[in-house]
mmCIF file of C-alpha atoms in Angstrom:
data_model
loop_
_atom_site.group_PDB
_atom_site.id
_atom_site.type_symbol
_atom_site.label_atom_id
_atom_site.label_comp_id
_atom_site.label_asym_id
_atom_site.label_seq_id
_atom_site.Cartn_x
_atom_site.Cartn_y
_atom_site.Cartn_z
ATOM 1 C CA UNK A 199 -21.511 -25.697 -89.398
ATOM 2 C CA UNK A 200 -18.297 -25.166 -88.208
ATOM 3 C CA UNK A 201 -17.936 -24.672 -84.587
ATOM 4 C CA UNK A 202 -15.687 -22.272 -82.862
ATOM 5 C CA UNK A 203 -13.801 -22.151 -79.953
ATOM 6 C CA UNK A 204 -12.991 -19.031 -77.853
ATOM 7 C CA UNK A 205 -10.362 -19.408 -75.466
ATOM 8 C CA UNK A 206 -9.181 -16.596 -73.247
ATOM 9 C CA UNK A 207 -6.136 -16.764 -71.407
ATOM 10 C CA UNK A 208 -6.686 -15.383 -67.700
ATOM 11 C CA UNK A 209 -3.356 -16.107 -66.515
ATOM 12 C CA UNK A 210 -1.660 -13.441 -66.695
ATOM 13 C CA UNK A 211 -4.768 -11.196 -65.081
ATOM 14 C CA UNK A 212 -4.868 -13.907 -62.113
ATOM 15 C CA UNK A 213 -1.548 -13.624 -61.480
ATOM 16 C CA UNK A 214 -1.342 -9.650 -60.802
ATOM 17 C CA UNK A 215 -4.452 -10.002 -58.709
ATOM 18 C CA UNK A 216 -2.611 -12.372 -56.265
ATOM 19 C CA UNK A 217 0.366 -10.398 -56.199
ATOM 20 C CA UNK A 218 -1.735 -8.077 -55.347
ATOM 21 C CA UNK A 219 -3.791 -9.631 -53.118
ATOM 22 C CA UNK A 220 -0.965 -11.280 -51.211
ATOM 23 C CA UNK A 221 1.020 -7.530 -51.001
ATOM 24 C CA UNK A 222 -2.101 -6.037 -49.211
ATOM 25 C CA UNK A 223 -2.204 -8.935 -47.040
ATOM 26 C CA UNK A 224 1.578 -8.016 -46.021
ATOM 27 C CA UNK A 225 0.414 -4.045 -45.998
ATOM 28 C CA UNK A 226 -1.905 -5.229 -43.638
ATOM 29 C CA UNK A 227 -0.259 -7.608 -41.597
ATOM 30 C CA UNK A 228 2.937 -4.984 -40.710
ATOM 31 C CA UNK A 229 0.527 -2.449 -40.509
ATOM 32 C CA UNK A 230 -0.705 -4.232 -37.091
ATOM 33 C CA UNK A 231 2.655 -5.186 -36.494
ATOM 34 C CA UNK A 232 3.515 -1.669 -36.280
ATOM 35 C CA UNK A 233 0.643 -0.554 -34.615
ATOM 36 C CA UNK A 234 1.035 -2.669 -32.166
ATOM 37 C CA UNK A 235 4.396 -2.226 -31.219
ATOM 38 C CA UNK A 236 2.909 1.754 -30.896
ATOM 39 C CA UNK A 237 0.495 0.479 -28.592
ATOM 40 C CA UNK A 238 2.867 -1.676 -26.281
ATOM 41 C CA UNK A 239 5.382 1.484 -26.441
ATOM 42 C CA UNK A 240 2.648 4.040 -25.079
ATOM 43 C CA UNK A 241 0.913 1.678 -22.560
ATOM 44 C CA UNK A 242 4.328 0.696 -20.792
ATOM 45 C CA UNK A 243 5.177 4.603 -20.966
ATOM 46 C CA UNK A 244 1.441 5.904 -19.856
ATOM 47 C CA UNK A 245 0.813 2.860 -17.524
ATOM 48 C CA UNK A 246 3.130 0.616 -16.968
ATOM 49 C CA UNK A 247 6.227 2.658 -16.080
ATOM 50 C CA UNK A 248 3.997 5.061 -13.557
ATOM 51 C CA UNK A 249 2.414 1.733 -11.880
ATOM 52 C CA UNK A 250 6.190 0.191 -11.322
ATOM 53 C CA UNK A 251 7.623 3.639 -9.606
ATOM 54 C CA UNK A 252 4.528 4.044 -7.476
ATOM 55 C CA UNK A 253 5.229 0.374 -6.409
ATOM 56 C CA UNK A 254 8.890 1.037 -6.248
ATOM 57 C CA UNK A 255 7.937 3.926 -3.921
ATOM 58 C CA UNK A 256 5.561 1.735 -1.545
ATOM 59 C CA UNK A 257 7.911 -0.743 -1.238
ATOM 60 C CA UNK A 258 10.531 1.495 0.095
ATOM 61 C CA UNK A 259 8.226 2.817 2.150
ATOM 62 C CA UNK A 260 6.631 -0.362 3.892
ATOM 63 C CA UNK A 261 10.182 -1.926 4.520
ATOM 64 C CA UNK A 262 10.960 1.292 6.362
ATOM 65 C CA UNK A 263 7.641 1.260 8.105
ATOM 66 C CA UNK A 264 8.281 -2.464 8.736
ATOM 67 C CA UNK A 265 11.653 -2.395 9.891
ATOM 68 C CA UNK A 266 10.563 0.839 11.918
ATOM 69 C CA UNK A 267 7.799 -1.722 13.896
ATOM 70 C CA UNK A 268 10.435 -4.095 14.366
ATOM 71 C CA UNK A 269 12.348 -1.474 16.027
ATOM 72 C CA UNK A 270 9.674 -0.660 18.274
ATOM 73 C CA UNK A 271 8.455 -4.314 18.509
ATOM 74 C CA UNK A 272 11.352 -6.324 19.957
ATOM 75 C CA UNK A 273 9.232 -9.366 20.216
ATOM 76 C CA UNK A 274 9.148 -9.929 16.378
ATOM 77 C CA UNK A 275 12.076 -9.559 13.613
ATOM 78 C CA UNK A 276 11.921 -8.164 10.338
ATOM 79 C CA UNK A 277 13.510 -9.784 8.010
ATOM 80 C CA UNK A 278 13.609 -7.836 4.543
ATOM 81 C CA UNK A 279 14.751 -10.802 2.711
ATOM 82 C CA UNK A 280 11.338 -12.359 3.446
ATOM 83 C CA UNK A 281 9.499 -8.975 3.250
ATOM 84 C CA UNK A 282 10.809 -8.579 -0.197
ATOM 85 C CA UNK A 283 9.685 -12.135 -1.705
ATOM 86 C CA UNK A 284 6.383 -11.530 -0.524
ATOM 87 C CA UNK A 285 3.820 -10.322 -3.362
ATOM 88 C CA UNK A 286 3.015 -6.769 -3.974
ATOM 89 C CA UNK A 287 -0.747 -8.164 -1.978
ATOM 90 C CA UNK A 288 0.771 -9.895 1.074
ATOM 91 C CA UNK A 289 3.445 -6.489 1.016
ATOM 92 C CA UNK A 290 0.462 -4.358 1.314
ATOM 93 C CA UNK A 291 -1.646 -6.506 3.725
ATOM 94 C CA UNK A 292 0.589 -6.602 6.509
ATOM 95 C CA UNK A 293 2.081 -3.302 6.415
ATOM 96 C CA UNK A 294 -2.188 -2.513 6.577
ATOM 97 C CA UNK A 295 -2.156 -4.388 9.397
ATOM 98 C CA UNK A 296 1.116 -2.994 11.236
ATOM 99 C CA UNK A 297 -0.482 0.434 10.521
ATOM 100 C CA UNK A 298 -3.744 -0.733 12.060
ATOM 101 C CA UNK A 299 -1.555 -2.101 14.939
ATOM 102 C CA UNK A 300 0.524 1.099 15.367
ATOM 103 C CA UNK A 301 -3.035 3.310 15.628
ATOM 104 C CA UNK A 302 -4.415 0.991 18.129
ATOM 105 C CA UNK A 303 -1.458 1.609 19.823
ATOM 106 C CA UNK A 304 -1.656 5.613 19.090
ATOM 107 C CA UNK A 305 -5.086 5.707 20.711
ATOM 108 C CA UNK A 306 -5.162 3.386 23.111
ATOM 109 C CA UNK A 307 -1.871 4.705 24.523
ATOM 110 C CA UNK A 308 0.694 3.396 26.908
ATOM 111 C CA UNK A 309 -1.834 1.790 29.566
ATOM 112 C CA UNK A 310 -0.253 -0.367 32.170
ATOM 113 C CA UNK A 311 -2.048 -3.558 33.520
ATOM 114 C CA UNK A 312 -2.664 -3.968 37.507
ATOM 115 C CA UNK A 313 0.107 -6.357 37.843
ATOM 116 C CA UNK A 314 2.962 -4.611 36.661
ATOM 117 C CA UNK A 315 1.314 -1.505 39.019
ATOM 118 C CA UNK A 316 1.285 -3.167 41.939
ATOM 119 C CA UNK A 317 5.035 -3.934 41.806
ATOM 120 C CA UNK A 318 5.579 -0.406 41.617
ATOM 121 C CA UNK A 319 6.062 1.882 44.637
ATOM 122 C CA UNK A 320 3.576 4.370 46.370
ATOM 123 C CA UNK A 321 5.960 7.272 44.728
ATOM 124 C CA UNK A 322 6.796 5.578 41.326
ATOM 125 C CA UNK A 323 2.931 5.088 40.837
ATOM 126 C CA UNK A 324 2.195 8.266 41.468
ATOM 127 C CA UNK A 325 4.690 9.249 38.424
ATOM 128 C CA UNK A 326 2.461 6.711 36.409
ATOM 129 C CA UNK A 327 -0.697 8.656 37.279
ATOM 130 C CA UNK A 328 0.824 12.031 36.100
ATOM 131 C CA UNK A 329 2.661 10.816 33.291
ATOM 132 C CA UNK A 330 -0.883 9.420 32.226
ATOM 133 C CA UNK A 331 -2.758 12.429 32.920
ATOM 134 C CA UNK A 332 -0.619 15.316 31.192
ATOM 135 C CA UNK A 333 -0.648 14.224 27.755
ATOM 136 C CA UNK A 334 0.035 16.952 25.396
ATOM 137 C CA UNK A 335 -2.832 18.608 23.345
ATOM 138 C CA UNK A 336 -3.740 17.690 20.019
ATOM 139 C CA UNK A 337 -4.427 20.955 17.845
ATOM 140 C CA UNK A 338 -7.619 20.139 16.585
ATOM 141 C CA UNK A 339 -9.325 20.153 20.121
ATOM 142 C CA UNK A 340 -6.231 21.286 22.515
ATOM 143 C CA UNK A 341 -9.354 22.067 25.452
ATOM 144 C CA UNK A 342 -10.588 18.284 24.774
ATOM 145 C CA UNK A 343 -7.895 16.175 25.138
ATOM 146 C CA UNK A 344 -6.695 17.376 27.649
ATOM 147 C CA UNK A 345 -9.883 17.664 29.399
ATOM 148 C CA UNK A 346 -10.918 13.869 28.818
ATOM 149 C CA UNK A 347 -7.484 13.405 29.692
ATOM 150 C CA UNK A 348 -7.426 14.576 33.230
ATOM 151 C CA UNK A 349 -11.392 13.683 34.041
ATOM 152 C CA UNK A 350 -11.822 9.868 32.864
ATOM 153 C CA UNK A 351 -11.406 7.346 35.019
ATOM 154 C CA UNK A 352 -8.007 5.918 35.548
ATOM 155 C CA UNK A 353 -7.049 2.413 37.067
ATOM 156 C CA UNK A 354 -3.513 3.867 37.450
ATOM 157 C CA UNK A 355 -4.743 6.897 39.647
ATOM 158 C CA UNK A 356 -7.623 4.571 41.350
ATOM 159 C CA UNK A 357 -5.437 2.156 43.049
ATOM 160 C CA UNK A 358 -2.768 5.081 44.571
ATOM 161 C CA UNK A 359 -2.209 5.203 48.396
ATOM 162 C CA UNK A 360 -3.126 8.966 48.015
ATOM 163 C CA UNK A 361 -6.525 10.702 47.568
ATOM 164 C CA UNK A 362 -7.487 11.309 44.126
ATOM 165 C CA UNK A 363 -8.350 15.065 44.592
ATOM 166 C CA UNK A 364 -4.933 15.616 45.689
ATOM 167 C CA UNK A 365 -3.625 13.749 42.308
ATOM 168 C CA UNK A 366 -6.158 15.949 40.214
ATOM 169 C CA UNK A 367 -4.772 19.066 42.464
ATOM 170 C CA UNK A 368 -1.350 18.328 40.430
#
């Protein structure tokens, strides 16, 4: 009995299958490369580039609005150095609130407090009373405003040294 030994040589084989192995790995591996560099080009150009100028845009806008306030404000600066460190957030939260400040204003209007009417004069609050009653019309309800205007009750035309029917005869 003579025994025999097979021996197959599977070198060669293995070697092409890791070559190939290890090129589909790199197929794969720039394949996501490239893909994502696709991705990152058409989210900054669908999303990101839209979001900045829309920022941009309400930036310029609140440090107008703000510096506008400040205008009207004397008792507080603006400073746009500050303004402009601030967050996006804190940007957007107090121009809310100076906008929330300016409609209080808008619809409360100019009211003045007892004090500063009794330094006035018979004559100069008399002025206060009409200036106060002839407010111009808005053109949603012209007939309203002006209405509520003349009719509610007015601490400015209470407190005059004159009759009130002859200040609602104006």
């Amino acid at each position: 009995q003579t025994c025999r030994q097979v021996l197959f040589d599977f070198e060669s084989p293995n070697r092409t299958e890791s070559a190939l192995a290890l090129g589909m790995l790199l197929f794969v591996v720039f394949v996501m490369v490239v893909f994502s560099f696709t991705l990152s080009d058409t989210l900054n150009r669908l999303v990101v580039q839209p979001l900045e100028r829309m920022l941009s845009i309400v930036r310029l806008m609140a440090n107008s609005l703000m510096a506008q306030a400040a205008q009207l404000d004397e008792s507080e600066e603006f400073e746009q150095a500050e303004f402009s460190a601030l967050s996006e957030i804190e940007q957007l939260e107090q121009v809310v609130a100076k906008l929330a400040r300016l409609s209080d204003l808008l619809l409360t209007g100019n009211r003045i407090c007892e004090e500063e009417i009794a330094d006035v004069g018979a004559e100069g609050q008399g002025v206060v009373g009409l200036l106060q009653t002839q407010r111009a019309p808005r053109k949603t309800q012209p007939n309203m405003t002006l209405f509520r205007a003349v009719t509610a009750p007015n601490f400015a035309t209470d407190n005059l040294p004159v009759k009130l029917s002859l200040v609602h005869s104006w």
